[in-house]
């Protein structure tokens, strides 16, 4: 799939990816699971380039979930160190490409201080970039995000009858982040696994059997092609077949 086949007027402004299937990709090749995580780096940076090329403004990737702490200690340790390594190695390149780096997730004590410092450095260095925002969901859980927002609402002392959806949305990890237009999950699993639960309410979902380490910008363009064929109705009827709005019983 090539970018030229896409409608440039309807490129999703926010694409979110569940980068899944690294472990199985490696195991099917007789390699340790960690080799799959390593191979996923090339996929991520090819997708970043592709997204920049076609003008995607926000790209959000799921790197580590609040549930991933349940994995074997060796794999967790590898993932923590690998994320540090990628931030150090790729930060300047992303900066040169005009990418603003942000993070969503819980900054709890399980996340090593060194990694938190690298995250803060990456945010600082790239904060004025505007070509694209790459948001890395790290120690992220959609339920945890809603719990944290509710805690902030309660401690603000707002009266219950004044709470609206906006009250919650303004207290999510990144209130500036628009809701994803398109969510992609690789490796054949058809679930959210606690990714962006609030924000995905009206996103188009796209699932592919391709494992993340094999995913490239052409696969991103194919997902966007499918997205462009969808009709987003947001609870309304199709504009083609719309009648008069319901005015209640009269
Ligand atoms: C996704 O690949 C990466 C992370 C969750 C960190 P997996 O490690 O989940 O790979 P599979 O799903 O076990 O193949
Ligand atoms: C979701 O994938 C988390 C990330 C990709 C970081 P998982 O592989 O952890 O999800 P489950 O366990 O299959 O639902
Ligand atoms: Mg998985």
Coordinates of N, CA and C and ligand atoms in Angstrom, one line a residue:
X1 N 0.9 -1.2 0.0 CA 0.0 0.0 0.0 C 0.9 1.3 0.0
X2 N 0.6 2.2 -0.9 CA 1.4 3.4 -0.9 C 0.6 4.6 -0.5
X3 N 1.2 5.6 0.0 CA 0.6 6.8 0.6 C -0.3 7.5 -0.5
X4 N 0.2 7.5 -1.8 CA -0.5 8.2 -2.8 C -1.9 7.8 -3.0
X5 N -2.2 6.5 -2.6 CA -3.6 6.0 -2.8 C -4.6 6.6 -1.8
X6 N -4.1 7.3 -0.8 CA -4.9 7.8 0.3 C -5.5 9.1 -0.1
X7 N -6.7 9.4 0.5 CA -7.3 10.7 0.4 C -6.6 11.7 1.3
X8 N -5.8 12.7 0.8 CA -5.1 13.5 1.7 C -5.9 14.4 2.6
X9 N -7.2 14.6 2.2 CA -8.1 15.4 3.0 C -8.7 14.6 4.2
X10 N -8.5 13.3 4.2 CA -9.1 12.6 5.3 C -8.1 11.6 6.0
X11 N -7.0 12.2 6.2 CA -6.0 11.4 7.0 C -6.3 11.6 8.5
X12 N -6.4 10.5 9.2 CA -6.8 10.7 10.7 C -5.8 11.5 11.4
X13 N -6.3 12.4 12.2 CA -5.3 13.3 12.9 C -4.6 12.6 14.1
X14 N -5.3 11.6 14.6 CA -4.7 10.9 15.7 C -4.9 9.3 15.5
X15 N -3.7 8.7 15.4 CA -3.7 7.2 15.3 C -3.1 6.6 16.5
X16 N -3.7 5.6 17.1 CA -3.2 5.0 18.3 C -2.9 3.5 17.9
X17 N -1.7 3.0 18.4 CA -1.3 1.6 18.1 C -1.1 0.8 19.3
X18 N -1.7 -0.4 19.3 CA -1.3 -1.4 20.3 C -0.2 -2.3 19.6
X19 N 1.0 -2.1 20.0 CA 2.1 -2.8 19.3 C 2.2 -4.2 19.9
X20 N 1.5 -5.1 19.4 CA 1.4 -6.4 20.0 C 1.9 -7.5 19.1
X21 N 2.4 -8.6 19.7 CA 2.8 -9.8 19.0 C 4.3 -10.0 18.9
X22 N 5.1 -9.1 19.7 CA 6.5 -9.2 19.7 C 7.0 -10.6 20.1
X23 N 6.4 -11.1 21.2 CA 6.9 -12.3 21.8 C 6.6 -13.5 20.9
X24 N 5.4 -13.6 20.3 CA 5.1 -14.7 19.5 C 5.9 -14.6 18.2
X25 N 6.2 -13.4 17.7 CA 7.0 -13.3 16.5 C 8.4 -13.9 16.7
X26 N 8.9 -13.6 17.9 CA 10.3 -14.2 18.2 C 10.2 -15.7 18.4
X27 N 9.2 -16.1 19.2 CA 9.1 -17.5 19.5 C 8.9 -18.4 18.3
X28 N 8.2 -17.9 17.3 CA 8.0 -18.6 16.1 C 9.3 -18.8 15.3
X29 N 10.3 -18.0 15.6 CA 11.6 -18.0 14.9 C 12.6 -18.7 15.8
X30 N 12.2 -19.3 16.9 CA 13.1 -20.0 17.8 C 14.0 -19.0 18.6
X31 N 13.5 -17.7 18.7 CA 14.3 -16.7 19.5 C 13.6 -16.4 20.8
X32 N 14.4 -15.8 21.7 CA 13.7 -15.4 23.0 C 12.8 -14.3 22.7
X33 N 11.8 -14.1 23.6 CA 10.7 -13.1 23.4 C 11.3 -11.7 23.3
X34 N 12.4 -11.5 24.0 CA 13.1 -10.2 24.0 C 13.6 -9.8 22.6
X35 N 13.9 -10.8 21.8 CA 14.3 -10.5 20.4 C 13.2 -9.8 19.7
X36 N 12.0 -10.2 20.0 CA 10.8 -9.6 19.4 C 10.6 -8.2 19.8
X37 N 10.9 -7.9 21.0 CA 10.8 -6.5 21.4 C 11.8 -5.6 20.7
X38 N 13.0 -6.2 20.6 CA 14.1 -5.5 19.8 C 13.7 -5.3 18.4
X39 N 13.1 -6.3 17.8 CA 12.7 -6.1 16.4 C 11.6 -5.1 16.2
X40 N 10.8 -4.9 17.3 CA 9.7 -4.0 17.2 C 10.2 -2.5 17.1
X41 N 11.4 -2.3 17.4 CA 11.9 -0.9 17.3 C 11.9 -0.4 15.9
X42 N 12.3 -1.2 15.0 CA 12.3 -0.8 13.6 C 10.9 -0.5 13.1
X43 N 10.0 -1.4 13.5 CA 8.6 -1.2 13.1 C 8.1 0.2 13.6
X44 N 8.4 0.5 14.8 CA 7.9 1.8 15.4 C 8.5 2.9 14.6
X45 N 9.8 2.9 14.3 CA 10.4 4.1 13.7 C 10.0 4.2 12.2
X46 N 9.7 3.1 11.6 CA 9.1 3.1 10.2 C 7.7 3.7 10.2
X47 N 6.9 3.3 11.2 CA 5.6 3.9 11.3 C 5.6 5.4 11.7
X48 N 6.6 5.8 12.5 CA 6.7 7.2 12.8 C 7.0 8.0 11.5
X49 N 7.9 7.5 10.7 CA 8.3 8.1 9.4 C 7.1 8.2 8.5
X50 N 6.4 7.1 8.4 CA 5.2 7.0 7.5 C 4.1 8.0 8.0
X51 N 3.9 8.1 9.3 CA 2.9 9.0 9.9 C 3.3 10.4 9.6
X52 N 4.6 10.7 9.7 CA 5.1 12.1 9.4 C 4.8 12.4 7.9
X53 N 5.1 11.4 7.1 CA 5.0 11.7 5.6 C 3.6 12.0 5.2
X54 N 2.6 11.4 5.8 CA 1.2 11.7 5.4 C 0.5 12.7 6.3
X55 N 1.2 13.2 7.3 CA 0.6 14.3 8.0 C -0.3 13.9 9.2
X56 N 0.0 12.7 9.7 CA -0.7 12.3 11.0 C -0.2 13.3 12.1
X57 N -1.0 13.9 12.8 CA -0.5 14.9 13.8 C -0.2 14.3 15.2
X58 N -1.0 13.2 15.5 CA -0.8 12.6 16.8 C -0.6 11.1 16.6
X59 N 0.4 10.5 17.1 CA 0.6 9.1 17.1 C 0.8 8.6 18.5
X60 N 0.0 7.7 19.0 CA 0.1 7.2 20.4 C 0.4 5.7 20.4
X61 N 1.4 5.3 21.1 CA 1.8 3.9 21.0 C 1.8 3.3 22.4
X62 N 1.3 2.1 22.5 CA 1.2 1.4 23.8 C 2.5 0.6 24.0
X63 N 3.3 1.1 24.9 CA 4.6 0.4 25.1 C 4.7 -0.5 26.3
X64 N 3.9 -0.2 27.4 CA 3.9 -1.0 28.6 C 2.7 -0.7 29.4
X65 N 1.9 -1.8 29.7 CA 0.6 -1.6 30.4 C 0.8 -1.8 31.9
X66 N -0.2 -1.3 32.6 CA -0.2 -1.5 34.1 C -0.3 -3.0 34.4
X67 N -0.7 -3.8 33.4 CA -0.8 -5.3 33.6 C 0.5 -6.0 33.3
X68 N 1.4 -5.3 32.5 CA 2.6 -6.0 32.0 C 3.6 -6.2 33.2
X69 N 3.4 -5.6 34.3 CA 4.2 -5.9 35.5 C 4.1 -7.4 35.9
X70 N 3.0 -8.0 35.5 CA 2.8 -9.4 35.8 C 3.6 -10.4 35.0
X71 N 4.4 -9.9 34.1 CA 5.2 -10.8 33.3 C 6.5 -11.2 34.1
X72 N 7.2 -12.2 33.6 CA 8.4 -12.7 34.3 C 9.3 -11.5 34.6
X73 N 10.0 -11.5 35.7 CA 10.8 -10.4 36.1 C 11.9 -10.1 35.1
X74 N 12.4 -11.1 34.4 CA 13.5 -10.8 33.4 C 12.9 -10.0 32.3
X75 N 11.7 -10.4 31.8 CA 11.1 -9.6 30.7 C 10.8 -8.2 31.1
X76 N 10.2 -8.0 32.3 CA 9.9 -6.7 32.8 C 11.2 -5.8 32.8
X77 N 12.3 -6.4 33.4 CA 13.5 -5.7 33.5 C 14.0 -5.3 32.1
X78 N 13.9 -6.3 31.2 CA 14.4 -6.0 29.8 C 13.6 -4.8 29.2
X79 N 12.3 -4.9 29.4 CA 11.4 -3.8 28.8 C 11.8 -2.4 29.4
X80 N 12.0 -2.4 30.7 CA 12.4 -1.1 31.3 C 13.7 -0.6 30.7
X81 N 14.7 -1.5 30.7 CA 16.0 -1.1 30.2 C 15.9 -0.7 28.7
X82 N 15.1 -1.5 27.9 CA 15.0 -1.3 26.5 C 14.4 0.1 26.2
X83 N 13.4 0.4 27.0 CA 12.8 1.7 26.8 C 13.7 2.9 27.1
X84 N 14.6 2.7 28.1 CA 15.6 3.7 28.4 C 16.5 3.9 27.2
X85 N 17.0 2.7 26.7 CA 17.9 2.6 25.6 C 17.4 3.3 24.4
X86 N 16.1 3.1 24.1 CA 15.5 3.7 22.9 C 15.4 5.2 23.1
X87 N 15.0 5.6 24.2 CA 14.9 7.1 24.5 C 16.2 7.8 24.3
X88 N 17.3 7.1 24.8 CA 18.6 7.7 24.7 C 19.0 7.8 23.2
X89 N 18.8 6.6 22.5 CA 19.4 6.5 21.2 C 18.6 7.2 20.1
X90 N 17.2 7.4 20.3 CA 16.4 7.9 19.3 C 15.9 9.3 19.5
X91 N 16.1 9.8 20.7 CA 15.5 11.1 21.1 C 15.9 12.2 20.1
X92 N 17.2 12.3 19.8 CA 17.7 13.4 19.0 C 17.2 13.3 17.5
X93 N 17.1 12.1 17.1 CA 16.6 11.8 15.7 C 15.1 12.3 15.7
X94 N 14.3 11.9 16.7 CA 12.9 12.4 16.7 C 12.9 13.9 16.8
X95 N 13.7 14.5 17.5 CA 13.8 15.9 17.7 C 14.0 16.6 16.3
X96 N 15.0 16.0 15.6 CA 15.3 16.6 14.3 C 14.2 16.4 13.3
X97 N 13.4 15.4 13.5 CA 12.2 15.2 12.6 C 11.0 16.0 13.0
X98 N 11.2 16.8 14.0 CA 10.1 17.7 14.4 C 9.0 17.1 15.3
X99 N 9.4 16.0 15.9 CA 8.4 15.2 16.7 C 8.5 15.7 18.2
X100 N 7.3 15.9 18.7 CA 7.2 16.3 20.1 C 6.9 15.0 20.9
X101 N 7.7 14.7 21.9 CA 7.5 13.4 22.6 C 6.7 13.7 23.9
X102 N 5.7 12.9 24.2 CA 5.0 13.0 25.4 C 4.7 11.6 26.0
X103 N 4.3 11.5 27.2 CA 4.0 10.2 27.8 C 2.7 10.2 28.5
X104 N 2.0 9.1 28.5 CA 0.8 9.0 29.4 C 1.0 7.7 30.2
X105 N 0.6 7.7 31.4 CA 0.8 6.5 32.3 C 1.0 7.0 33.7
X106 N 1.1 6.0 34.6 CA 1.3 6.3 36.0 C 2.8 6.4 36.3
X107 N 3.2 7.5 37.0 CA 4.6 7.6 37.4 C 4.7 7.1 38.8
X108 N 4.6 5.8 38.9 CA 4.6 5.2 40.3 C 6.0 4.7 40.6
X109 N 6.2 4.2 41.8 CA 7.6 3.9 42.3 C 8.2 2.7 41.5
X110 N 7.3 2.0 40.8 CA 7.9 0.8 40.1 C 8.7 1.3 38.8
X111 N 8.4 2.5 38.3 CA 9.2 3.0 37.2 C 10.5 3.6 37.7
X112 N 11.6 3.0 37.2 CA 12.9 3.4 37.7 C 13.1 4.9 37.5
X113 N 13.8 5.6 38.5 CA 14.1 7.0 38.5 C 14.8 7.4 37.2
X114 N 15.7 6.5 36.8 CA 16.5 6.8 35.5 C 15.6 7.0 34.3
X115 N 14.6 6.1 34.2 CA 13.7 6.1 33.1 C 12.8 7.4 33.2
X116 N 12.4 7.7 34.4 CA 11.6 8.9 34.5 C 12.4 10.1 34.1
X117 N 13.6 10.2 34.5 CA 14.5 11.3 34.1 C 14.6 11.4 32.6
X118 N 14.8 10.2 31.9 CA 15.0 10.2 30.5 C 13.7 10.7 29.8
X119 N 12.5 10.3 30.4 CA 11.2 10.7 29.9 C 11.1 12.2 29.9
X120 N 11.5 12.8 31.1 CA 11.4 14.2 31.3 C 12.3 15.0 30.3
X121 N 13.5 14.4 30.1 CA 14.5 15.1 29.2 C 13.9 15.1 27.8
X122 N 13.3 13.9 27.4 CA 12.8 13.8 26.0 C 11.6 14.8 25.9
X123 N 10.8 15.0 26.9 CA 9.7 15.9 26.8 C 10.2 17.3 26.7
X124 N 11.2 17.7 27.5 CA 11.8 19.0 27.5 C 12.4 19.4 26.2
X125 N 13.3 18.5 25.7 CA 14.0 18.7 24.5 C 13.1 19.0 23.3
X126 N 12.0 18.2 23.2 CA 11.1 18.2 22.0 C 9.9 19.0 22.2
X127 N 9.7 19.8 23.3 CA 8.4 20.4 23.6 C 7.9 21.4 22.6
X128 N 8.8 22.0 21.8 CA 8.4 23.0 20.9 C 8.1 22.5 19.5
X129 N 8.4 21.2 19.3 CA 8.2 20.6 18.0 C 6.7 20.5 17.7
X130 N 6.3 20.6 16.4 CA 4.9 20.6 16.0 C 4.6 19.7 14.8
X131 N 5.6 19.1 14.2 CA 5.2 18.3 13.1 C 4.3 17.1 13.5
X132 N 4.6 16.5 14.6 CA 3.8 15.4 15.1 C 4.0 15.2 16.6
X133 N 3.0 14.8 17.3 CA 3.2 14.4 18.7 C 3.2 12.9 18.8
X134 N 4.3 12.4 19.3 CA 4.4 10.9 19.6 C 4.2 10.7 21.1
X135 N 3.1 10.1 21.4 CA 2.8 9.9 22.8 C 3.1 8.4 23.2
X136 N 3.9 8.2 24.1 CA 4.2 6.8 24.5 C 3.5 6.5 25.8
X137 N 2.6 5.5 25.7 CA 1.9 5.0 26.8 C 2.7 4.0 27.6
X138 N 3.2 4.5 28.8 CA 4.1 3.6 29.5 C 3.6 3.5 31.0
X139 N 3.6 2.3 31.5 CA 2.9 2.0 32.7 C 1.5 2.6 32.7
X140 N 0.9 2.4 31.5 CA -0.4 3.0 31.2 C -1.5 2.0 31.4
X141 N -2.6 2.4 32.0 CA -3.9 1.6 32.0 C -5.0 2.5 31.9
X142 N -6.0 2.2 31.1 CA -7.1 3.1 30.9 C -7.9 3.2 32.2
X143 N -8.1 2.1 32.9 CA -8.8 2.2 34.2 C -8.1 3.1 35.2
X144 N -6.8 2.9 35.3 CA -5.9 3.7 36.2 C -6.1 5.2 35.8
X145 N -6.1 5.4 34.5 CA -6.2 6.8 34.1 C -7.5 7.5 34.6
X146 N -8.6 6.7 34.4 CA -9.9 7.2 34.9 C -9.9 7.3 36.4
X147 N -9.4 6.3 37.1 CA -9.3 6.4 38.6 C -8.5 7.7 39.0
X148 N -7.4 7.9 38.3 CA -6.5 9.1 38.7 C -7.3 10.4 38.4
X149 N -8.1 10.4 37.3 CA -8.9 11.6 37.0 C -10.0 11.8 38.0
X150 N -10.6 10.7 38.4 CA -11.7 10.8 39.5 C -11.1 11.3 40.8
X151 N -9.9 10.8 41.1 CA -9.2 11.3 42.3 C -9.0 12.9 42.2
X152 N -8.6 13.3 41.1 CA -8.3 14.8 40.9 C -9.6 15.5 41.0
X153 N -10.7 15.0 40.4 CA -12.0 15.6 40.5 C -12.5 15.7 41.9
X154 N -12.4 14.6 42.7 CA -12.8 14.7 44.1 C -12.0 15.7 44.9
X155 N -10.7 15.7 44.7 CA -9.9 16.6 45.5 C -10.1 18.0 45.1
X156 N -10.6 18.3 43.9 CA -10.9 19.7 43.5 C -12.1 20.2 44.3
X157 N -12.9 19.3 44.9 CA -14.0 19.8 45.7 C -15.3 20.1 44.9
X158 N -15.3 19.9 43.6 CA -16.4 20.2 42.7 C -17.7 19.5 43.2
X159 N -18.8 20.2 43.1 CA -20.1 19.5 43.6 C -20.5 18.5 42.5
X160 N -21.1 17.4 42.9 CA -21.4 16.3 42.0 C -22.3 16.7 40.8
X161 N -23.2 17.6 41.1 CA -24.1 18.0 40.0 C -23.5 18.8 38.9
X162 N -22.2 19.3 39.2 CA -21.5 20.1 38.2 C -20.5 19.2 37.4
X163 N -20.4 17.9 37.7 CA -19.5 17.1 37.0 C -20.1 16.7 35.6
X164 N -19.3 17.0 34.6 CA -19.7 16.6 33.2 C -18.6 15.7 32.6
X165 N -18.8 15.3 31.4 CA -17.7 14.5 30.7 C -16.5 15.4 30.6
X166 N -16.6 16.7 30.4 CA -15.5 17.5 30.3 C -14.7 17.6 31.6
X167 N -15.4 17.5 32.7 CA -14.7 17.5 34.0 C -13.7 16.4 34.1
X168 N -14.1 15.2 33.6 CA -13.2 14.1 33.6 C -12.1 14.2 32.6
X169 N -12.5 14.6 31.3 CA -11.6 14.7 30.2 C -10.5 15.6 30.5
X170 N -10.8 16.7 31.2 CA -9.7 17.7 31.5 C -8.7 17.2 32.5
X171 N -9.0 16.1 33.1 CA -8.1 15.5 34.1 C -7.4 14.2 33.7
X172 N -7.6 13.9 32.4 CA -6.8 12.7 31.9 C -5.4 13.1 31.9
X173 N -4.5 12.0 31.6 CA -3.1 12.3 31.7 C -2.6 13.4 30.7
X174 N -3.2 13.5 29.5 CA -2.8 14.6 28.6 C -4.1 15.2 28.1
X175 N -4.6 16.2 28.8 CA -5.8 16.8 28.4 C -5.8 17.4 27.0
X176 N -4.6 17.7 26.5 CA -4.5 18.3 25.1 C -4.7 17.2 24.0
X177 N -4.5 16.0 24.4 CA -4.5 14.9 23.4 C -5.9 14.7 22.9
X178 N -6.1 14.9 21.5 CA -7.4 14.6 21.0 C -7.8 13.1 21.1
X179 N -9.0 12.8 20.9 CA -9.4 11.3 20.9 C -8.9 10.7 19.7
X180 N -8.4 9.5 19.7 CA -7.9 8.8 18.5 C -9.0 8.7 17.5
X181 N -8.7 8.9 16.2 CA -9.6 8.6 15.1 C -9.6 7.2 14.8
X182 N -8.4 6.6 14.9 CA -8.2 5.2 14.5 C -7.3 4.5 15.5
X183 N -7.7 3.3 15.9 CA -6.9 2.5 16.8 C -6.5 1.2 16.0
X184 N -5.2 0.9 16.0 CA -4.7 -0.2 15.3 C -4.2 -1.2 16.3
X185 N -4.5 -2.5 16.2 CA -3.9 -3.5 17.0 C -3.3 -4.6 16.1
X186 N -2.1 -4.9 16.3 CA -1.4 -6.0 15.5 C -1.6 -7.3 16.2
X187 N -1.2 -8.3 15.4 CA -1.0 -9.7 15.9 C -2.3 -10.5 16.1
X188 N -3.4 -10.0 15.6 CA -4.6 -10.8 15.6 C -5.4 -10.8 16.9
X189 N -5.0 -10.1 17.9 CA -5.8 -10.0 19.1 C -6.8 -8.9 18.9
X190 N -8.1 -9.2 19.2 CA -9.2 -8.2 19.0 C -9.7 -7.7 20.4
X191 N -8.8 -7.0 21.1 CA -9.3 -6.4 22.4 C -8.5 -5.1 22.6
X192 N -8.9 -4.3 23.6 CA -8.2 -3.1 23.9 C -7.1 -3.3 24.9
X193 N -7.2 -4.3 25.8 CA -6.2 -4.6 26.8 C -6.0 -3.3 27.6
X194 N -7.1 -2.6 28.0 CA -7.0 -1.4 28.9 C -6.3 -0.2 28.3
X195 N -6.3 -0.1 26.9 CA -5.7 1.0 26.3 C -6.7 2.1 26.1
X196 N -6.4 3.3 26.5 CA -7.2 4.5 26.2 C -8.8 4.3 26.3
X197 N -9.2 3.7 27.4 CA -10.6 3.3 27.5 C -11.6 4.5 27.3
X198 N -11.2 5.6 27.9 CA -12.1 6.8 27.8 C -12.0 7.4 26.4
X199 N -10.8 7.5 25.9 CA -10.6 8.2 24.6 C -11.0 7.4 23.4
X200 N -11.1 6.1 23.5 CA -11.5 5.3 22.3 C -13.0 5.2 22.0
X201 N -13.8 5.9 22.8 CA -15.2 5.7 22.8 C -15.8 5.7 21.3
X202 N -15.3 6.6 20.5 CA -15.8 6.7 19.1 C -14.7 6.5 18.0
X203 N -13.6 5.9 18.4 CA -12.5 5.6 17.5 C -12.9 4.4 16.6
X204 N -12.4 4.5 15.4 CA -12.5 3.3 14.5 C -11.4 2.3 14.9
X205 N -11.8 1.0 14.9 CA -10.9 0.0 15.4 C -10.4 -0.8 14.2
X206 N -9.1 -1.1 14.1 CA -8.6 -1.9 13.0 C -7.7 -3.0 13.5
X207 N -8.0 -4.2 13.2 CA -7.1 -5.3 13.7 C -6.5 -6.0 12.5
X208 N -5.2 -6.3 12.7 CA -4.5 -7.1 11.6 C -3.7 -8.2 12.2
X209 N -3.6 -9.3 11.4 CA -2.8 -10.5 11.9 C -1.3 -10.2 11.9
X210 N -0.9 -9.2 11.2 CA 0.6 -8.9 11.1 C 1.1 -8.7 12.5
X211 N 2.2 -9.3 12.9 CA 2.8 -9.1 14.2 C 3.6 -7.8 14.2
X212 N 3.6 -7.1 15.3 CA 4.2 -5.8 15.3 C 5.6 -5.7 14.7
X213 N 6.5 -6.7 14.9 CA 7.9 -6.5 14.3 C 7.9 -6.5 12.8
X214 N 6.8 -7.0 12.2 CA 6.7 -7.0 10.7 C 5.9 -5.8 10.2
X215 N 5.3 -5.0 11.0 CA 4.5 -3.9 10.6 C 5.4 -2.8 10.1
X216 N 5.0 -2.2 9.0 CA 5.7 -1.1 8.4 C 4.8 0.0 7.9
X217 N 5.3 1.1 7.5 CA 4.5 2.2 7.1 C 3.4 1.8 6.1
X218 N 3.7 0.9 5.2 CA 2.7 0.4 4.2 C 1.5 -0.2 4.9
X219 N 1.8 -0.9 6.0 CA 0.6 -1.4 6.8 C -0.2 -0.3 7.4
X220 N 0.5 0.7 7.9 CA -0.2 1.9 8.4 C -1.1 2.5 7.4
X221 N -0.5 2.6 6.1 CA -1.3 3.3 5.1 C -2.5 2.4 4.7
X222 N -2.4 1.1 4.8 CA -3.5 0.2 4.5 C -4.6 0.4 5.6
X223 N -4.2 0.5 6.8 CA -5.1 0.7 7.9 C -5.9 2.0 7.7
X224 N -5.2 3.0 7.2 CA -5.8 4.3 7.0 C -6.7 4.3 5.7
X225 N -6.3 3.4 4.8 CA -7.2 3.3 3.6 C -8.6 2.7 4.1
X226 N -8.5 1.7 4.9 CA -9.7 1.0 5.4 C -10.5 2.1 6.2
X227 N -9.8 2.8 7.0 CA -10.4 3.9 7.9 C -11.2 4.8 7.0
X228 N -10.6 5.2 5.8 CA -11.2 6.2 4.9 C -12.5 5.6 4.3
X229 N -12.7 4.3 4.3 CA -13.9 3.7 3.8 C -15.0 3.7 4.8
X230 N -14.7 3.9 6.0 CA -15.7 3.8 7.1 C -16.5 5.0 7.2
X231 N -17.7 4.9 7.7 CA -18.6 6.1 7.9 C -18.7 6.2 9.4
X232 N -18.2 7.3 9.9 CA -18.3 7.6 11.4 C -19.6 8.4 11.6
X233 N -20.5 7.7 12.4 CA -21.8 8.3 12.6 C -22.0 9.0 14.0
X234 N -21.1 8.7 15.0 CA -21.2 9.3 16.3 C -22.7 9.2 16.9
X235 N -23.4 8.1 16.6 CA -24.7 8.0 17.2 C -25.8 8.6 16.3
X236 N -25.4 9.3 15.3 CA -26.5 9.9 14.4 C -26.8 8.9 13.3
X237 N -27.7 9.3 12.4 CA -27.9 8.5 11.2 C -27.0 9.0 10.1
X238 N -26.9 8.2 9.1 CA -26.1 8.5 8.0 C -26.6 9.8 7.3
X239 N -25.7 10.8 7.0 CA -26.2 12.1 6.4 C -26.9 11.8 5.1
X240 N -26.6 10.7 4.5 CA -27.3 10.4 3.2 C -28.7 10.0 3.4
X241 N -29.0 9.4 4.5 CA -30.4 9.0 4.7 C -31.1 9.7 5.9
X242 N -30.5 10.9 6.2 CA -31.1 11.6 7.4 C -32.4 12.2 7.2
X243 N -33.3 12.0 8.2 CA -34.6 12.7 8.2 C -34.6 13.8 9.2
X244 N -35.8 14.3 9.6 CA -35.8 15.3 10.6 C -35.4 14.8 12.0
X245 N -34.8 15.7 12.8 CA -34.4 15.2 14.1 C -35.6 15.0 15.0
X246 N -35.5 14.1 15.9 CA -36.6 13.7 16.8 C -36.8 14.9 17.8
X247 N -38.0 15.3 18.0 CA -38.3 16.5 18.9 C -39.0 16.1 20.1
X248 N -39.1 14.8 20.4 CA -39.9 14.3 21.6 C -41.4 14.2 21.2
X249 N -42.1 13.6 22.1 CA -43.6 13.4 21.9 C -44.3 14.7 21.9
X250 N -45.1 14.9 20.9 CA -45.9 16.2 20.9 C -47.4 15.8 20.7
Ligands
LIG1 C1 3.8 -6.5 22.8 O1 4.2 -7.7 22.4 C2 4.8 -5.7 23.6 C3 4.5 -5.5 25.0 C4 3.4 -5.9 25.6 C5 5.5 -4.9 25.8 P1 4.0 -9.0 23.4 O2 5.2 -9.1 24.3 O3 2.7 -8.8 24.1 O4 4.0 -10.2 22.4 P2 3.0 -11.4 22.4 O5 1.6 -10.8 22.4 O6 3.2 -12.1 23.7 O7 3.3 -12.1 21.2
LIG2 C1 -1.1 -4.8 25.4 O1 -0.6 -6.0 25.0 C2 0.0 -4.0 26.0 C3 1.0 -3.5 25.1 C4 1.1 -3.7 23.8 C5 2.1 -2.7 25.7 P1 -0.6 -7.3 25.9 O2 0.1 -8.4 25.1 O3 0.0 -7.0 27.2 O4 -2.1 -7.6 26.1 P2 -2.9 -9.0 26.4 O5 -2.2 -9.5 27.6 O6 -2.7 -9.9 25.2 O7 -4.3 -8.6 26.6
LIG3 MG1 0.8 -9.4 23.6

